[in-house]
mmCIF file of C-alpha atoms (C1' of nucleotides) in Angstrom:
data_model
loop_
_atom_site.group_PDB
_atom_site.id
_atom_site.type_symbol
_atom_site.label_atom_id
_atom_site.label_comp_id
_atom_site.label_asym_id
_atom_site.label_seq_id
_atom_site.Cartn_x
_atom_site.Cartn_y
_atom_site.Cartn_z
ATOM 1 C CA MET E 17 66.715 53.175 -95.908
ATOM 2 C CA LYS E 18 65.961 52.319 -92.806
ATOM 3 C CA ASN E 19 67.996 52.001 -89.748
ATOM 4 C CA SER E 20 71.492 52.436 -89.076
ATOM 5 C CA LYS E 21 72.705 56.401 -90.360
ATOM 6 C CA LEU E 22 75.764 54.672 -91.506
ATOM 7 C CA TYR E 23 74.222 53.676 -94.691
ATOM 8 C CA LYS E 24 73.894 57.336 -95.665
ATOM 9 C CA GLY E 25 76.085 58.125 -98.554
ATOM 10 C CA SER E 26 75.771 54.294 -99.672
ATOM 11 C CA LEU E 27 72.664 54.173 -101.380
ATOM 12 C CA ILE E 28 73.933 55.168 -104.888
ATOM 13 C CA THR E 29 76.954 52.497 -104.368
ATOM 14 C CA ILE E 30 74.409 49.675 -104.225
ATOM 15 C CA ILE E 31 72.183 50.846 -106.674
ATOM 16 C CA LEU E 32 75.400 50.747 -109.446
ATOM 17 C CA LYS E 33 76.380 47.588 -107.919
ATOM 18 C CA LEU E 34 72.937 45.838 -108.474
ATOM 19 C CA LEU E 35 72.686 47.098 -111.511
ATOM 20 C CA SER E 36 75.772 45.635 -112.848
ATOM 21 C CA GLU E 37 74.624 42.067 -111.795
ATOM 22 C CA HIS E 38 71.391 42.613 -113.352
ATOM 23 C CA GLU E 39 71.631 44.113 -116.800
ATOM 24 C CA LYS E 40 68.223 45.697 -116.045
ATOM 25 C CA MET E 41 65.889 46.582 -113.235
ATOM 26 C CA TYR E 42 63.300 48.759 -112.074
ATOM 27 C CA GLY E 43 62.585 50.591 -108.595
ATOM 28 C CA TYR E 44 60.577 48.286 -106.960
ATOM 29 C CA GLU E 45 62.467 45.161 -107.652
ATOM 30 C CA ILE E 46 65.778 47.065 -106.239
ATOM 31 C CA THR E 47 64.081 47.534 -102.965
ATOM 32 C CA GLN E 48 62.795 43.725 -102.965
ATOM 33 C CA LYS E 49 66.260 42.623 -103.867
ATOM 34 C CA VAL E 50 67.794 44.521 -101.624
ATOM 35 C CA LYS E 51 65.485 43.403 -98.941
ATOM 36 C CA THR E 52 65.929 39.732 -99.612
ATOM 37 C CA ILE E 53 69.582 39.839 -100.179
ATOM 38 C CA THR E 54 70.280 41.548 -96.627
ATOM 39 C CA LYS E 55 67.644 39.202 -95.005
ATOM 40 C CA GLY E 56 65.640 42.383 -94.136
ATOM 41 C CA ALA E 57 68.411 44.227 -92.595
ATOM 42 C CA LEU E 58 68.151 47.216 -94.932
ATOM 43 C CA LYS E 59 65.331 48.308 -96.550
ATOM 44 C CA ILE E 60 65.580 51.390 -99.135
ATOM 45 C CA THR E 61 63.015 53.402 -98.889
ATOM 46 C CA GLU E 62 60.822 54.381 -101.841
ATOM 47 C CA GLY E 63 61.406 58.338 -101.112
ATOM 48 C CA ALA E 64 65.149 57.795 -101.137
ATOM 49 C CA LEU E 65 64.907 55.370 -104.043
ATOM 50 C CA TYR E 66 63.153 57.496 -106.601
ATOM 51 C CA PRO E 67 64.960 60.865 -106.611
ATOM 52 C CA ALA E 68 68.602 59.013 -106.556
ATOM 53 C CA LEU E 69 67.369 56.872 -109.776
ATOM 54 C CA HIS E 70 66.179 60.391 -111.170
ATOM 55 C CA LYS E 71 69.620 61.980 -110.697
ATOM 56 C CA LEU E 72 71.628 59.071 -111.898
ATOM 57 C CA GLU E 73 69.756 59.331 -115.121
ATOM 58 C CA ALA E 74 69.793 62.741 -115.054
ATOM 59 C CA ASP E 75 73.688 62.803 -114.584
ATOM 60 C CA GLY E 76 74.083 60.013 -117.901
ATOM 61 C CA LEU E 77 74.945 57.114 -115.622
ATOM 62 C CA LEU E 78 71.473 55.181 -116.272
ATOM 63 C CA SER E 79 69.237 55.073 -119.160
ATOM 64 C CA VAL E 80 65.250 54.244 -118.915
ATOM 65 C CA GLU E 81 62.989 51.810 -120.900
ATOM 66 C CA ILE E 82 59.734 52.109 -120.180
ATOM 67 C CA VAL E 83 57.894 49.059 -120.439
ATOM 68 C CA GLU E 84 53.626 47.821 -119.682
ATOM 69 C CA VAL E 85 53.430 44.480 -117.756
ATOM 70 C CA ASN E 86 50.292 43.742 -116.259
ATOM 71 C CA ASN E 87 48.346 46.821 -117.387
ATOM 72 C CA ARG E 88 51.573 48.531 -115.080
ATOM 73 C CA LEU E 89 53.947 50.415 -115.823
ATOM 74 C CA ARG E 90 57.727 49.790 -114.986
ATOM 75 C CA LYS E 91 60.679 51.727 -115.449
ATOM 76 C CA TYR E 92 63.834 50.029 -116.579
ATOM 77 C CA TYR E 93 66.829 51.134 -115.568
ATOM 78 C CA LYS E 94 70.491 49.708 -117.049
ATOM 79 C CA LEU E 95 73.821 51.006 -116.767
ATOM 80 C CA THR E 96 74.988 53.128 -119.390
ATOM 81 C CA GLU E 97 79.128 53.271 -120.671
ATOM 82 C CA GLN E 98 79.921 56.328 -117.986
ATOM 83 C CA GLY E 99 77.561 54.206 -115.515
ATOM 84 C CA ASN E 100 79.888 51.254 -115.671
ATOM 85 C CA LYS E 101 83.036 53.544 -114.854
ATOM 86 C CA GLU E 102 81.310 55.126 -112.071
ATOM 87 C CA THR E 103 80.268 51.686 -110.718
ATOM 88 C CA VAL E 104 84.070 50.533 -110.593
ATOM 89 C CA SER E 105 85.138 54.091 -108.888
ATOM 90 C CA LYS E 106 82.057 53.642 -106.265
ATOM 91 C CA LEU E 107 83.013 49.911 -105.319
ATOM 92 C CA ASN E 108 86.653 50.981 -104.956
ATOM 93 C CA GLU E 109 85.410 53.793 -102.568
ATOM 94 C CA LEU E 110 83.482 51.603 -100.938
ATOM 95 C CA GLU E 111 86.596 49.581 -100.374
ATOM 96 C CA ASN E 112 89.145 52.076 -99.361
ATOM 97 C CA TYR E 113 86.357 52.963 -96.844
ATOM 98 C CA ILE E 114 85.389 49.979 -95.350
ATOM 99 C CA LYS E 115 89.419 49.204 -94.983
ATOM 100 C CA THR E 116 89.994 52.801 -93.307
ATOM 101 C CA MET E 117 86.948 52.047 -90.771
ATOM 102 C CA GLN E 118 88.597 49.053 -90.047
ATOM 103 C CA THR E 119 91.752 50.362 -89.551
ATOM 104 C CA LEU E 120 89.776 52.995 -87.043
ATOM 105 C CA ILE E 121 88.329 50.074 -85.111
ATOM 106 C CA SER E 122 91.008 47.315 -84.764
ATOM 107 C CA PRO E 123 91.467 46.967 -81.561
ATOM 108 C CA LYS E 124 94.890 48.750 -80.381
ATOM 109 C CA PRO E 125 96.679 47.325 -77.225
ATOM 110 C CA SER E 126 97.362 49.892 -74.494
ATOM 111 C CA TRP E 127 100.893 50.094 -75.116
ATOM 112 C CA GLN E 128 100.695 51.537 -78.245
ATOM 113 C CA MET T 1 85.169 64.968 -92.946
ATOM 114 C CA LYS T 2 86.734 65.299 -96.321
ATOM 115 C CA ASN T 3 86.072 63.091 -99.666
ATOM 116 C CA SER T 4 84.027 60.227 -99.763
ATOM 117 C CA LYS T 5 80.167 60.665 -98.656
ATOM 118 C CA LEU T 6 80.230 56.755 -97.172
ATOM 119 C CA TYR T 7 81.682 58.552 -93.997
ATOM 120 C CA LYS T 8 78.650 60.404 -93.474
ATOM 121 C CA GLY T 9 77.231 58.992 -90.597
ATOM 122 C CA SER T 10 80.570 57.464 -89.026
ATOM 123 C CA LEU T 11 81.972 60.594 -86.896
ATOM 124 C CA ILE T 12 80.201 59.681 -83.815
ATOM 125 C CA THR T 13 81.180 56.131 -84.065
ATOM 126 C CA ILE T 14 85.037 57.170 -84.805
ATOM 127 C CA ILE T 15 84.903 59.955 -81.571
ATOM 128 C CA LEU T 16 83.660 57.280 -79.582
ATOM 129 C CA LYS T 17 86.014 54.500 -80.863
ATOM 130 C CA LEU T 18 88.913 56.863 -80.148
ATOM 131 C CA LEU T 19 87.884 57.721 -76.679
ATOM 132 C CA SER T 20 87.233 54.007 -75.510
ATOM 133 C CA GLU T 21 91.338 53.694 -76.573
ATOM 134 C CA HIS T 22 92.807 57.051 -74.910
ATOM 135 C CA GLU T 23 91.137 57.293 -71.634
ATOM 136 C CA LYS T 24 91.112 61.366 -72.541
ATOM 137 C CA MET T 25 91.389 63.496 -75.930
ATOM 138 C CA TYR T 26 90.447 66.961 -76.620
ATOM 139 C CA GLY T 27 89.169 68.053 -80.269
ATOM 140 C CA TYR T 28 92.118 69.064 -81.966
ATOM 141 C CA GLU T 29 94.038 65.973 -80.862
ATOM 142 C CA ILE T 30 90.888 63.660 -82.334
ATOM 143 C CA THR T 31 91.756 65.350 -85.851
ATOM 144 C CA GLN T 32 95.457 65.068 -85.551
ATOM 145 C CA LYS T 33 95.052 61.609 -84.615
ATOM 146 C CA VAL T 34 92.410 60.396 -87.537
ATOM 147 C CA LYS T 35 94.803 62.116 -89.962
ATOM 148 C CA THR T 36 97.573 59.956 -88.988
ATOM 149 C CA ILE T 37 95.855 56.624 -88.480
ATOM 150 C CA THR T 38 94.385 56.864 -92.009
ATOM 151 C CA LYS T 39 97.362 58.331 -93.325
ATOM 152 C CA GLY T 40 95.529 61.470 -94.196
ATOM 153 C CA ALA T 41 92.828 59.066 -96.290
ATOM 154 C CA LEU T 42 90.525 60.869 -93.610
ATOM 155 C CA LYS T 43 90.142 64.401 -92.699
ATOM 156 C CA ILE T 44 87.756 65.458 -89.663
ATOM 157 C CA THR T 45 86.547 68.607 -90.305
ATOM 158 C CA GLU T 46 86.229 71.075 -87.261
ATOM 159 C CA GLY T 47 82.846 72.546 -88.324
ATOM 160 C CA ALA T 48 81.819 68.808 -87.860
ATOM 161 C CA LEU T 49 83.875 68.036 -84.965
ATOM 162 C CA TYR T 50 83.106 70.475 -82.221
ATOM 163 C CA PRO T 51 79.108 69.966 -82.625
ATOM 164 C CA ALA T 52 79.214 66.586 -82.426
ATOM 165 C CA LEU T 53 81.419 66.714 -79.196
ATOM 166 C CA HIS T 54 78.544 69.222 -77.786
ATOM 167 C CA LYS T 55 76.006 67.201 -78.880
ATOM 168 C CA LEU T 56 77.624 63.710 -77.225
ATOM 169 C CA GLU T 57 78.291 65.923 -74.141
ATOM 170 C CA ALA T 58 74.919 67.098 -73.789
ATOM 171 C CA ASP T 59 73.466 63.507 -74.261
ATOM 172 C CA GLY T 60 75.662 62.327 -71.236
ATOM 173 C CA LEU T 61 78.219 59.877 -73.150
ATOM 174 C CA LEU T 62 81.053 62.234 -72.294
ATOM 175 C CA SER T 63 82.320 64.373 -70.245
ATOM 176 C CA VAL T 64 84.826 67.206 -70.085
ATOM 177 C CA GLU T 65 87.474 68.612 -68.071
ATOM 178 C CA ILE T 66 88.904 71.759 -68.959
ATOM 179 C CA VAL T 67 92.492 72.571 -69.070
ATOM 180 C CA GLU T 68 95.081 75.189 -69.369
ATOM 181 C CA VAL T 69 98.321 74.047 -71.377
ATOM 182 C CA ASN T 70 100.979 76.575 -72.490
ATOM 183 C CA ASN T 71 98.632 79.730 -72.049
ATOM 184 C CA ARG T 72 95.866 77.826 -74.538
ATOM 185 C CA LEU T 73 92.774 76.135 -73.123
ATOM 186 C CA ARG T 74 92.291 71.973 -74.001
ATOM 187 C CA LYS T 75 88.657 70.844 -73.355
ATOM 188 C CA TYR T 76 89.692 67.084 -72.567
ATOM 189 C CA TYR T 77 86.804 64.832 -73.184
ATOM 190 C CA LYS T 78 86.117 61.019 -72.029
ATOM 191 C CA LEU T 79 83.659 58.382 -72.164
ATOM 192 C CA THR T 80 80.873 58.043 -69.234
ATOM 193 C CA GLU T 81 79.626 55.100 -68.523
ATOM 194 C CA GLN T 82 76.596 55.458 -70.552
ATOM 195 C CA GLY T 83 79.767 56.734 -73.352
ATOM 196 C CA ASN T 84 81.175 53.370 -73.211
ATOM 197 C CA LYS T 85 77.975 51.424 -73.478
ATOM 198 C CA GLU T 86 77.084 53.538 -76.411
ATOM 199 C CA THR T 87 80.272 53.014 -77.966
ATOM 200 C CA VAL T 88 79.903 48.719 -78.005
ATOM 201 C CA SER T 89 76.513 49.535 -79.548
ATOM 202 C CA LYS T 90 78.061 51.942 -82.047
ATOM 203 C CA LEU T 91 80.739 49.302 -82.951
ATOM 204 C CA ASN T 92 78.237 46.594 -83.301
ATOM 205 C CA GLU T 93 75.975 49.003 -85.790
ATOM 206 C CA LEU T 94 79.245 49.375 -87.876
ATOM 207 C CA GLU T 95 80.457 45.687 -88.023
ATOM 208 C CA ASN T 96 76.712 44.700 -89.356
ATOM 209 C CA TYR T 97 76.771 47.807 -91.937
ATOM 210 C CA ILE T 98 79.924 46.270 -93.212
ATOM 211 C CA LYS T 99 78.780 42.773 -93.381
ATOM 212 C CA THR T 100 75.920 43.796 -94.945
ATOM 213 C CA MET T 101 77.607 45.870 -97.908
ATOM 214 C CA GLN T 102 80.071 43.161 -98.259
ATOM 215 C CA THR T 103 77.026 40.787 -98.753
ATOM 216 C CA LEU T 104 75.939 43.463 -101.171
ATOM 217 C CA ILE T 105 79.057 43.932 -103.249
ATOM 218 C CA SER T 106 80.649 40.328 -103.008
ATOM 219 C CA PRO T 107 80.675 39.005 -106.737
ATOM 220 C CA LYS T 108 77.794 36.845 -108.099
ATOM 221 C CA PRO T 109 78.335 35.147 -110.731
ATOM 222 C CA SER T 110 75.903 35.264 -113.481
ATOM 223 C CA TRP T 111 74.169 32.300 -112.647
ATOM 224 C CA GLN T 112 72.790 33.220 -109.309
ATOM 225 C "C1'" DT I 7 32.352 42.185 -102.348
ATOM 226 C "C1'" DT I 8 35.006 44.649 -100.060
ATOM 227 C "C1'" DT I 9 38.854 45.315 -97.388
ATOM 228 C "C1'" DA I 10 43.806 44.421 -97.800
ATOM 229 C "C1'" DC I 11 48.228 43.656 -99.371
ATOM 230 C "C1'" DA I 12 51.246 43.561 -102.960
ATOM 231 C "C1'" DT I 13 52.587 45.669 -107.141
ATOM 232 C "C1'" DA I 14 54.684 50.035 -109.338
ATOM 233 C "C1'" DC I 15 55.146 54.943 -109.894
ATOM 234 C "C1'" DC I 16 55.752 59.576 -107.443
ATOM 235 C "C1'" DT I 17 56.760 64.115 -105.008
ATOM 236 C "C1'" DA I 18 56.869 67.277 -100.948
ATOM 237 C "C1'" DT I 19 58.537 68.504 -96.087
ATOM 238 C "C1'" DG I 20 61.189 67.839 -92.879
ATOM 239 C "C1'" DT I 21 65.500 66.448 -89.895
ATOM 240 C "C1'" DA I 22 70.145 65.247 -89.426
ATOM 241 C "C1'" DT I 23 74.899 65.208 -90.438
ATOM 242 C "C1'" DT I 24 78.299 67.459 -92.872
ATOM 243 C "C1'" DT I 25 80.621 71.238 -95.903
ATOM 244 C "C1'" DT I 26 82.071 75.642 -96.428
ATOM 245 C "C1'" DA I 27 83.580 79.508 -94.665
ATOM 246 C "C1'" DG I 28 84.359 82.081 -91.511
ATOM 247 C "C1'" DG I 29 85.891 83.709 -86.621
ATOM 248 C "C1'" DT I 30 89.302 84.553 -82.229
ATOM 249 C "C1'" DA I 31 93.795 83.613 -79.651
ATOM 250 C "C1'" DT I 32 98.490 81.924 -78.670
ATOM 251 C "C1'" DT I 33 102.816 79.726 -80.083
ATOM 252 C "C1'" DG I 34 106.453 78.099 -82.845
ATOM 253 C "C1'" DT I 35 108.657 78.968 -87.176
ATOM 254 C "C1'" DT I 36 110.762 81.347 -91.552
ATOM 255 C "C1'" DA Q 21 107.123 90.385 -89.812
ATOM 256 C "C1'" DA Q 22 104.457 87.152 -91.828
ATOM 257 C "C1'" DC Q 23 102.984 82.439 -91.983
ATOM 258 C "C1'" DA Q 24 101.892 77.527 -90.082
ATOM 259 C "C1'" DA Q 25 100.740 75.022 -86.185
ATOM 260 C "C1'" DT Q 26 97.715 74.616 -82.032
ATOM 261 C "C1'" DA Q 27 93.214 74.997 -79.601
ATOM 262 C "C1'" DC Q 28 88.813 76.639 -79.852
ATOM 263 C "C1'" DC Q 29 84.067 77.888 -81.552
ATOM 264 C "C1'" DT Q 30 79.446 78.855 -84.681
ATOM 265 C "C1'" DA Q 31 76.486 80.413 -88.609
ATOM 266 C "C1'" DA Q 32 74.440 79.238 -93.258
ATOM 267 C "C1'" DA Q 33 74.202 76.549 -97.002
ATOM 268 C "C1'" DA Q 34 74.572 71.776 -98.717
ATOM 269 C "C1'" DT Q 35 73.086 67.124 -98.744
ATOM 270 C "C1'" DA Q 36 70.952 62.523 -98.156
ATOM 271 C "C1'" DC Q 37 67.747 60.397 -96.458
ATOM 272 C "C1'" DA Q 38 63.302 59.627 -93.566
ATOM 273 C "C1'" DT Q 39 58.404 60.548 -93.399
ATOM 274 C "C1'" DA Q 40 53.914 60.876 -94.939
ATOM 275 C "C1'" DG Q 41 51.896 61.239 -97.960
ATOM 276 C "C1'" DG Q 42 49.427 60.902 -103.251
ATOM 277 C "C1'" DT Q 43 47.653 57.441 -107.621
ATOM 278 C "C1'" DA Q 44 46.828 53.255 -109.955
ATOM 279 C "C1'" DT Q 45 46.009 48.114 -110.749
ATOM 280 C "C1'" DG Q 46 45.821 43.229 -109.551
ATOM 281 C "C1'" DT Q 47 45.397 39.503 -106.451
ATOM 282 C "C1'" DA Q 48 44.039 37.328 -102.104
ATOM 283 C "C1'" DA Q 49 41.582 36.835 -97.778
ATOM 284 C "C1'" DA Q 50 36.973 37.722 -95.095
#
DNA sequence: TTTACATACCTATGTATTTTAGGTATTGTT
DNA sequence: AACAATACCTAAAATACATAGGTATGTAAA
């Protein structure tokens, strides 16, 4: 990811959410999808993405299918059953985080 | 901070925002304030807070005033002029982050 | 045609932030 | 007397990510 340090900690959530919407995706596709959805506001770096995908796979949240397309290999990832559960959990965490931060930054009149 | 990894990267923003509302605060007070405002959802650890305060001071965003209260020392921090500007900037960053993440996690119907 | 960019994967090292796990010292509570 | 709360601190480890490389194929431009 590029730019704001706030994105630290949200990569896993982003990957899981995208996979919950797309059945199967490969790494490069994820980087491009995030770029277009966020209109360039967020760029996932490959140095962060690939190790994250490998960890999610090792943790049993993703399964892999290797496919050759145009003489190039693609590694398609999809959510496992456990991955689906973790996605729900991570999205709840994110919503809680956003609510908490909005509580903290919502303007407080000086008499409070 | 305890719990969710999403809070990584938001400590500085939280400190600056609190100081923009309270004129002056000391470290321990900040930990307690965050705990009460968030109803225990977020606990800032001292091992993260004090180095962060020292860095903000070194960067010229905070000024310090040491006061003795009840035979104990308190280090009151307040925003400098530069600190005020940085607060605005950090809050904008946070709002952008939240908007971007909401774009990413907003439910997408399957035909999109 | 060769240069450059896009596609598609990868990893090692460095850096920054935070957690963990301590430490000191005083005051208030049980 | 023992413990929690107040108030500060730091060193070492863990974590996540950025940086900066690497390989290889396909495609478009010069």
